[in-house]
mmCIF file of C-alpha atoms in Angstrom:
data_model
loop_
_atom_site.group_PDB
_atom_site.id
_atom_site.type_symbol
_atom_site.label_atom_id
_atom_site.label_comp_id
_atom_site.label_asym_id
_atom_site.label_seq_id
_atom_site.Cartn_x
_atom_site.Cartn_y
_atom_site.Cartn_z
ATOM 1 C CA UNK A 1 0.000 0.000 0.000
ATOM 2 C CA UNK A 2 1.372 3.320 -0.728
ATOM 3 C CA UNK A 3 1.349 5.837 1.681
ATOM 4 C CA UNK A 4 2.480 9.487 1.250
ATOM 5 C CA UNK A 5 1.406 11.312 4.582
ATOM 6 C CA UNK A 6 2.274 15.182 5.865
ATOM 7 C CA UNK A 7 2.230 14.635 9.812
ATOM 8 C CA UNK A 8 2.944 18.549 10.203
ATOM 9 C CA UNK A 9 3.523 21.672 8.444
ATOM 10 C CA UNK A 10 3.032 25.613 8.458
ATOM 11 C CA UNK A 11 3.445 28.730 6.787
ATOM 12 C CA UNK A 12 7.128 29.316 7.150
ATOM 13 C CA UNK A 13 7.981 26.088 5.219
ATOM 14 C CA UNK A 14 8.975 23.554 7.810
ATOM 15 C CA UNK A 15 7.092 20.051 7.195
ATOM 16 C CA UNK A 16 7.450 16.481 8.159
ATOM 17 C CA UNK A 17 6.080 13.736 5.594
ATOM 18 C CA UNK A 18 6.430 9.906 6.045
ATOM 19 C CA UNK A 19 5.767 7.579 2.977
ATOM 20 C CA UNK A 20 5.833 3.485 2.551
ATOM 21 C CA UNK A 21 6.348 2.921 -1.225
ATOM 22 C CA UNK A 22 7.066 -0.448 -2.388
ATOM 23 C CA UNK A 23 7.784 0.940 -6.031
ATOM 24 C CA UNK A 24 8.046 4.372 -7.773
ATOM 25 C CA UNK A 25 9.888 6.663 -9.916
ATOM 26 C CA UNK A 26 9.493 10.256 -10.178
ATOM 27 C CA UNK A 27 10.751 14.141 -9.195
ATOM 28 C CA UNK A 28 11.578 14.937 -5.362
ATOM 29 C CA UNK A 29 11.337 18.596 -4.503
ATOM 30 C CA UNK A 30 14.424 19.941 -2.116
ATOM 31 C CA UNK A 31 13.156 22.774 -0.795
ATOM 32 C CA UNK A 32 14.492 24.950 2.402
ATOM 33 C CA UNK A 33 16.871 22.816 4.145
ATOM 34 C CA UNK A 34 15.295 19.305 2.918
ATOM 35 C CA UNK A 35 16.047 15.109 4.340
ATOM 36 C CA UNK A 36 15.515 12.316 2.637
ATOM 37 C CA UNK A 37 15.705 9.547 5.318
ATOM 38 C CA UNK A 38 15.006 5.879 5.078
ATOM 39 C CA UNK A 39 13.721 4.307 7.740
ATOM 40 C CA UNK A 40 13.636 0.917 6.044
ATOM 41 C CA UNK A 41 14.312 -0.439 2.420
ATOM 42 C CA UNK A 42 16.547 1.078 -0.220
ATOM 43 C CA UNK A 43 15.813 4.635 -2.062
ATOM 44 C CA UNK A 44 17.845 5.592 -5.168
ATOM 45 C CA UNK A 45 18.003 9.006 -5.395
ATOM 46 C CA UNK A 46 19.561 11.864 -8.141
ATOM 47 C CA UNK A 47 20.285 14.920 -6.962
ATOM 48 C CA UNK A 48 22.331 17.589 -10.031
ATOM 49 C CA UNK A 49 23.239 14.209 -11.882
ATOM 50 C CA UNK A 50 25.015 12.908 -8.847
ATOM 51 C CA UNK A 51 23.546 9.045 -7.475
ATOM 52 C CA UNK A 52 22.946 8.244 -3.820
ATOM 53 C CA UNK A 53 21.756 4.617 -3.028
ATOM 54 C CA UNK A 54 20.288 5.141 0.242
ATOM 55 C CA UNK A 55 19.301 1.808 2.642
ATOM 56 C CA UNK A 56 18.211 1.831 6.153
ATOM 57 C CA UNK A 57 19.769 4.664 8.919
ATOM 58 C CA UNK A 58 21.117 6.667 5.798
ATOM 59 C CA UNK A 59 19.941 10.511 4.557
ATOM 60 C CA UNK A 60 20.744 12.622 2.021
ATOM 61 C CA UNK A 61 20.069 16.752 2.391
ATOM 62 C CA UNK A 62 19.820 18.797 -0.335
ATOM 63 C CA UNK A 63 18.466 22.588 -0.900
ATOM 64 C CA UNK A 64 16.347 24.377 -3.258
ATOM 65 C CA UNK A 65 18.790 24.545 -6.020
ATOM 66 C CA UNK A 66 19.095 20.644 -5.695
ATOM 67 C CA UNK A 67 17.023 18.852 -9.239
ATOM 68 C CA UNK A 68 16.020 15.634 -7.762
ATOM 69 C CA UNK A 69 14.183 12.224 -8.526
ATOM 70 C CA UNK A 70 13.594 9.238 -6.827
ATOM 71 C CA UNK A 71 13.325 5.116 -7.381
ATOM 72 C CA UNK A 72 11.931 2.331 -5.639
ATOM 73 C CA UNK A 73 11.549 -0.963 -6.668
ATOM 74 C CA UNK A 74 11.966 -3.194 -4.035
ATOM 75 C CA UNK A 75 10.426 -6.395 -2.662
ATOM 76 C CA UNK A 76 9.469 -4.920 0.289
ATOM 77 C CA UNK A 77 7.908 -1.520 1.407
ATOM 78 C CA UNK A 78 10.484 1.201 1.626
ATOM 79 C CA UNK A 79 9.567 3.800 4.753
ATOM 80 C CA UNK A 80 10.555 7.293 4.208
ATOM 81 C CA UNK A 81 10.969 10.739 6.482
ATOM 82 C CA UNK A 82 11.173 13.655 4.304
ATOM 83 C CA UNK A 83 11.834 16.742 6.683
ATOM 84 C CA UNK A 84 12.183 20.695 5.440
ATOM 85 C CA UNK A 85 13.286 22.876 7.820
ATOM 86 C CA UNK A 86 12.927 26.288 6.726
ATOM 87 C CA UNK A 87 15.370 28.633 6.100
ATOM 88 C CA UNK A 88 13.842 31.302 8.755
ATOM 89 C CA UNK A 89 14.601 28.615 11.534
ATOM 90 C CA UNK A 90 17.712 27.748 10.284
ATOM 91 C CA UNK A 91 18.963 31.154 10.242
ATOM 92 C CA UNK A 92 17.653 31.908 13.679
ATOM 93 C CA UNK A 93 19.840 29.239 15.338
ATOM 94 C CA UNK A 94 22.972 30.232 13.164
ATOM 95 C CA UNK A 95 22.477 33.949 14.368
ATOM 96 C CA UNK A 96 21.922 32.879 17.623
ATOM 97 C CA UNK A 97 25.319 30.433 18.147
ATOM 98 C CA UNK A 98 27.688 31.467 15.317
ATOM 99 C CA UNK A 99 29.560 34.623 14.903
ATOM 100 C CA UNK A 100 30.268 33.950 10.828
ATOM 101 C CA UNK A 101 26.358 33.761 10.210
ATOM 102 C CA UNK A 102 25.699 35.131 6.798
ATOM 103 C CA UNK A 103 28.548 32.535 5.264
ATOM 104 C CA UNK A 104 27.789 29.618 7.040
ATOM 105 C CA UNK A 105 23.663 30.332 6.104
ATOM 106 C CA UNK A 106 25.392 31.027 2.527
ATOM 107 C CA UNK A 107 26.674 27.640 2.481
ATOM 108 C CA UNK A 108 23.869 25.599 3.283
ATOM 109 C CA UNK A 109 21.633 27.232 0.974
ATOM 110 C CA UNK A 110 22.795 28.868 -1.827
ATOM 111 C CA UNK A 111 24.847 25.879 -3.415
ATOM 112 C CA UNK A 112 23.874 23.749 -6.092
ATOM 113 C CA UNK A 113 26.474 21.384 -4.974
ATOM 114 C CA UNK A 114 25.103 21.151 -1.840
ATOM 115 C CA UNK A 115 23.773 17.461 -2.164
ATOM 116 C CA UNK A 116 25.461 15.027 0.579
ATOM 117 C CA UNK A 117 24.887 11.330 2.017
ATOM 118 C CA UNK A 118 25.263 10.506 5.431
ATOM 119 C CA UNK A 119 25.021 7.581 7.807
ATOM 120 C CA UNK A 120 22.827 8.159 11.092
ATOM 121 C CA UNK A 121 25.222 6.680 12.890
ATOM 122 C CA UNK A 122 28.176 9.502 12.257
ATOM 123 C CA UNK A 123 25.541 12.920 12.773
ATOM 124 C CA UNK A 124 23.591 14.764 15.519
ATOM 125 C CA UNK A 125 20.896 15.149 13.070
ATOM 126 C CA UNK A 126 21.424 10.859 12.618
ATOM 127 C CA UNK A 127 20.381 9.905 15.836
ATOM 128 C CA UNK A 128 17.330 12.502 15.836
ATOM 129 C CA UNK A 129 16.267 10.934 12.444
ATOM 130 C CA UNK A 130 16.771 7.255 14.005
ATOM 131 C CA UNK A 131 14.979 8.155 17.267
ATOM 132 C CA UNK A 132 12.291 9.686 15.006
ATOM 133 C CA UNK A 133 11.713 6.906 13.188
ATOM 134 C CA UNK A 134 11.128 4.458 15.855
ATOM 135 C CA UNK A 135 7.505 6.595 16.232
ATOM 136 C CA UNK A 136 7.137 6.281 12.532
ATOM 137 C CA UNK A 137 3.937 3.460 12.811
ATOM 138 C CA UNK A 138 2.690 5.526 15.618
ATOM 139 C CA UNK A 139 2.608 8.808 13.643
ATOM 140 C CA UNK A 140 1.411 7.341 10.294
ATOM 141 C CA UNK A 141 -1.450 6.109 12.802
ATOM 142 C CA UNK A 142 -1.819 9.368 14.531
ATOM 143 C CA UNK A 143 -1.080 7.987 18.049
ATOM 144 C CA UNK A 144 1.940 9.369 18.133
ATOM 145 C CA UNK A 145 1.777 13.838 18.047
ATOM 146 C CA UNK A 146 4.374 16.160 17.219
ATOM 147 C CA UNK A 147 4.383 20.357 17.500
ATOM 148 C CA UNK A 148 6.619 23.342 15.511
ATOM 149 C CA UNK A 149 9.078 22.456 18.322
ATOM 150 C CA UNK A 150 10.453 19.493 16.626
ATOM 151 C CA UNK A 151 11.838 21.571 13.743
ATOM 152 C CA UNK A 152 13.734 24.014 16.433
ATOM 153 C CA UNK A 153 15.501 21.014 17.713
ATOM 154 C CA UNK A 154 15.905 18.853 14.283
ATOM 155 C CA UNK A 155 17.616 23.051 13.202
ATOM 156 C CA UNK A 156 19.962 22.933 16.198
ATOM 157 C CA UNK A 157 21.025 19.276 15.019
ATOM 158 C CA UNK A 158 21.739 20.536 11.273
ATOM 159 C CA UNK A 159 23.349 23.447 12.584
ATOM 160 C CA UNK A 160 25.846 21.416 14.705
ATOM 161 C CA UNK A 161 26.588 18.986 12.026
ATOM 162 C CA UNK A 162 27.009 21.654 9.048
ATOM 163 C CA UNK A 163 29.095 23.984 11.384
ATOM 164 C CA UNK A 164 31.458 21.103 11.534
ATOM 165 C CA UNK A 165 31.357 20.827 7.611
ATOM 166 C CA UNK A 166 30.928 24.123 6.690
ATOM 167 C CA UNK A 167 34.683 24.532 8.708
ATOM 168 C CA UNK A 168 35.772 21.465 6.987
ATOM 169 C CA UNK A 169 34.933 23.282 3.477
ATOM 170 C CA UNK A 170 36.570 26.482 4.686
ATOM 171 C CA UNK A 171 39.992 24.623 4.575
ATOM 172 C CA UNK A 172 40.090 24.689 1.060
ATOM 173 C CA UNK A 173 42.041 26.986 -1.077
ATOM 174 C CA UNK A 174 39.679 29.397 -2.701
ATOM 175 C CA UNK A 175 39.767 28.266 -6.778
ATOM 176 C CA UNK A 176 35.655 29.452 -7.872
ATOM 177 C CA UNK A 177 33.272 28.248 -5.193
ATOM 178 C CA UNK A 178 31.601 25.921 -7.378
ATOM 179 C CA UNK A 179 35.016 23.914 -7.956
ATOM 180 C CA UNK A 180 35.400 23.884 -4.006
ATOM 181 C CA UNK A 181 32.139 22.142 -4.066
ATOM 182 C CA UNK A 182 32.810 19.936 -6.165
ATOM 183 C CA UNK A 183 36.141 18.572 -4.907
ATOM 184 C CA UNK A 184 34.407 18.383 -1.311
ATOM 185 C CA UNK A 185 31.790 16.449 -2.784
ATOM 186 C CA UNK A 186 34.320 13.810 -3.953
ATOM 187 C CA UNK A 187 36.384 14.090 -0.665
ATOM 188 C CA UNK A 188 32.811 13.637 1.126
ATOM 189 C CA UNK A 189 31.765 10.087 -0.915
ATOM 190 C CA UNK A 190 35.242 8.913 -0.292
ATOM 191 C CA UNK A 191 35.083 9.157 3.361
ATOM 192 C CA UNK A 192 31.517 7.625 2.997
ATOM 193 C CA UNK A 193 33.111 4.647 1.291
ATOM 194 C CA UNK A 194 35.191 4.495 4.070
ATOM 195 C CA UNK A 195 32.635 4.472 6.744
ATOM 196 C CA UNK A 196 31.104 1.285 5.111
ATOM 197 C CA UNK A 197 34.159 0.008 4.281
ATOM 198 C CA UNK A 198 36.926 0.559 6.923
ATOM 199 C CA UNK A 199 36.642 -3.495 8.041
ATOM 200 C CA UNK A 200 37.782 -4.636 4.676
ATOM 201 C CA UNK A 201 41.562 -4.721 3.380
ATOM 202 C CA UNK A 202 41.551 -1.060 1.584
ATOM 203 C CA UNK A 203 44.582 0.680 0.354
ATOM 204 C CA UNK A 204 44.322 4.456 -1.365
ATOM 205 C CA UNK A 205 43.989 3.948 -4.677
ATOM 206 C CA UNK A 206 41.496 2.632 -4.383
ATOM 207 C CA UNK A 207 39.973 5.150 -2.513
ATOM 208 C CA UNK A 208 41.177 8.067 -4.425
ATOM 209 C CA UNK A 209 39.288 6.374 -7.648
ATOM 210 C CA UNK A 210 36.286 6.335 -5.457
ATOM 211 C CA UNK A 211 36.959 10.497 -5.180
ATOM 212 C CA UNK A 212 38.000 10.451 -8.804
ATOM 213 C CA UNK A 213 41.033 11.973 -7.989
ATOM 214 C CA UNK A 214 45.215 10.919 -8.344
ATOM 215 C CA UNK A 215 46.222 9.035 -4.600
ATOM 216 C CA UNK A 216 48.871 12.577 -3.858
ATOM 217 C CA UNK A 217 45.894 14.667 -4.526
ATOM 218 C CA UNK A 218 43.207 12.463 -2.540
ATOM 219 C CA UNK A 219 45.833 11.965 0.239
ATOM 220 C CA UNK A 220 46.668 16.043 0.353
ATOM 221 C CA UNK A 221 43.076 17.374 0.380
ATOM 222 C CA UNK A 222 41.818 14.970 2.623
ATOM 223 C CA UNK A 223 43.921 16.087 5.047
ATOM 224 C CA UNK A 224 43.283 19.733 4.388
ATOM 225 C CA UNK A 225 39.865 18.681 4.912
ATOM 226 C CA UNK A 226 39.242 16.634 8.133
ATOM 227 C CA UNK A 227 42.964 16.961 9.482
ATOM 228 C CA UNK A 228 44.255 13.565 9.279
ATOM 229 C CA UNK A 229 44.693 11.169 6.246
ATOM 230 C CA UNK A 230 42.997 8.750 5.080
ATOM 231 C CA UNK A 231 45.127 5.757 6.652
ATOM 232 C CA UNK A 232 44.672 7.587 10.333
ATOM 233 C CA UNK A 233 40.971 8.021 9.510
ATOM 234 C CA UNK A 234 41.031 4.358 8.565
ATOM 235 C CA UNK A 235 42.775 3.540 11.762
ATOM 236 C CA UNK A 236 40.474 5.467 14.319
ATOM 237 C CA UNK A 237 37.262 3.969 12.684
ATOM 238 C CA UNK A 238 38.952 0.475 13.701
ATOM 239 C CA UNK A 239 39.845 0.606 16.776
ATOM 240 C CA UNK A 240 36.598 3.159 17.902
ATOM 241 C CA UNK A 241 34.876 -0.137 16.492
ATOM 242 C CA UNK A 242 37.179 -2.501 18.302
ATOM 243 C CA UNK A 243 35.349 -0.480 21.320
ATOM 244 C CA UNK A 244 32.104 -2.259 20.544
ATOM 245 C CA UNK A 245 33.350 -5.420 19.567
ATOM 246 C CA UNK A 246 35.247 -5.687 23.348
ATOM 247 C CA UNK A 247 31.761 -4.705 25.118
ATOM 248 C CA UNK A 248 30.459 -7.543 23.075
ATOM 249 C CA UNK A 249 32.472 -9.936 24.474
ATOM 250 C CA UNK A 250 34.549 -10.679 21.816
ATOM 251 C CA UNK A 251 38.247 -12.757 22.199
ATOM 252 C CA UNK A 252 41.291 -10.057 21.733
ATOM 253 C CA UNK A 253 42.356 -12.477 19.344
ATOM 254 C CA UNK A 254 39.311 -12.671 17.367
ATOM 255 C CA UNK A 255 39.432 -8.728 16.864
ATOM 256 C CA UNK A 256 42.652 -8.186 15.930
ATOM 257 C CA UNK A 257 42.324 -10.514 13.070
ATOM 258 C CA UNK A 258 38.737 -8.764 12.014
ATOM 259 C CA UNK A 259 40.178 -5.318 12.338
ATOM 260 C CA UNK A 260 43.579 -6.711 9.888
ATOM 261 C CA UNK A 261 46.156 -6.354 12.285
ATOM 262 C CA UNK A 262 49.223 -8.604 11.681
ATOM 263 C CA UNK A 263 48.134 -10.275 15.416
ATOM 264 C CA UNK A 264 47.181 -9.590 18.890
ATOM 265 C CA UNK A 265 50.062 -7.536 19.876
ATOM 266 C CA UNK A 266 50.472 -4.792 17.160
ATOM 267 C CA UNK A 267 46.336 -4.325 17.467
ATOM 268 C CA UNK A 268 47.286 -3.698 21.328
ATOM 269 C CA UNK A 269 49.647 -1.608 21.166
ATOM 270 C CA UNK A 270 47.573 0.836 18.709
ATOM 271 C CA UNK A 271 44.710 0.430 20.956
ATOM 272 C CA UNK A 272 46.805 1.406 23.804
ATOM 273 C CA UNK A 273 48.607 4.118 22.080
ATOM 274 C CA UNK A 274 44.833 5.301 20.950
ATOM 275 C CA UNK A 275 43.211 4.591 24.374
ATOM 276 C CA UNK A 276 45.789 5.255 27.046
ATOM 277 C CA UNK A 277 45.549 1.883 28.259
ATOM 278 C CA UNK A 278 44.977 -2.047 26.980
ATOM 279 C CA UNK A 279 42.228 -3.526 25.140
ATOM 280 C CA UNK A 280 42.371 -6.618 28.145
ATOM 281 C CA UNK A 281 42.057 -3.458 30.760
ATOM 282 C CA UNK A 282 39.173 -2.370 28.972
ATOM 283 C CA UNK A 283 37.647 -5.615 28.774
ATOM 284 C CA UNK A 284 37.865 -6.271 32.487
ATOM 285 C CA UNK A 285 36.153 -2.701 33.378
#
């Protein structure tokens, strides 16, 4: 059954729509600050010519300069939480926290480049959208209420994680804006690749063909960019994992070889170096 449903909007632009589609194709408006979150199944969106397969916990955000379309053709339904947060909300939190207002508003809405995945798991805005979906049956159902309020608190989330980009960007060496973008953009899906991926054997050329770029130039700008390179990035996403793994009772052992370290005591002496102190420490708090 196909379900399309607004659960709240108003006159300054801000909305909230949840949809179960089992199979569609057709335009998506990005309007305001817009999120396209799936709750459950797999969404293929375009957004300016550039492809983002979206499955469960992931979003993409977009603007009004953003030319969009959408397909679904899955076995199953495929939820959806499409959420616009206007601009006049937006702007009142960046006034309200950020000296360097009128660029960093600049940046998240006058771009046509300004089209980006993300995982839930790595955002403020993430864990709102993953909490939020949780009451997705319950507001589809209408047992389950929500106010204007919810957009003030889904802006300060947005804010915080843009802020953090918007710096990021600022790192760059000033070419033409639009070139900026660009290159961020390709900086961006490589460090997405490497959030799904950082388990798996990688190496960088293979990563900088995922940013379309040569390995000295992907290895340079990423670091201009987030302030480490790739490899430490790499590293820290291990052992922050290895965290996890060690609450879930896995063998020191068993972790080492997972995360591809060459055995049990080079993975401990990175964790430790990391950490401050042992994995086995950890393990026994």
């Amino acid at each position: 059954m196909l379900i399309n449903k607004s659960i709240f909007s108003d006159t300054k632009g801000n909305e909230l729509r949840l949809s179960r589609v089992m199979q569609t194709e057709q335009p998506v408006k990005f309007q305001n600050f817009s999120v396209k979150y799936v709750a459950e199944g797999i969404e293929n969106y375009t957004a300016n010519c550039r492809k983002f397969a979206l499955s469960r916990g992931e979003y993409v955000i977009g603007n009004k300069h953003i030319n969009s379309s959408v397909l679904i053709d899955g076995q199953s339904p495929a939820k959806g939480i499409c959420l616009d947060v206007s601009r006049e909300v937006i702007d009142e939190i960046i006034t309200c926290h950020y000296t360097n207002a009128a660029r960093l508003s600049h940046f998240l809405f006058e771009h046509e480049w300004m089209a980006q995945k993300y995982n839930c798991t790595n955002t403020q805005l993430g864990l709102s959208l993953q909490h939020l979906s949780q009451e997705f049956d319950n507001l589809i159902a209408g047992k389950s209420v929500i106010s204007n309020e919810i957009f003030f608190a889904l802006g300060e989330r947005i804010v915080c994680d843009q802020s953090k980009i918007f710096e990021n960007f600022s790192r760059l060496k000033a070419v033409k804006h639009e070139t900026n973008g660009r290159i961020f953009n390709f900086i961006n899906d490589a460090k997405n690749y490497m959030d799904l991926h950082f388990i798996e054997k990688l190496n960088i050329e293979k990563i900088a063909r995922e940013a379309k770029l040569s390995e000295y130039h992907f290895i340079r700008l990423f670091k201009t960019i987030f302030k480490i390179t790739p490899y430490q990035y790499i590293v820290q996403k291990r052992l922050h994992f290895s965290l996890e793994l060690l609450q879930s009772q896995y063998a020191i052992s068993d972790i080492s070889t997972m995360l591809s370290y060459a055995d049990t005591a080079a993975f401990s002496n990175a964790f430790k170096q990391e950490f401050g102190f042992s994995p086995k420490k950890y393990k026994l708090k």
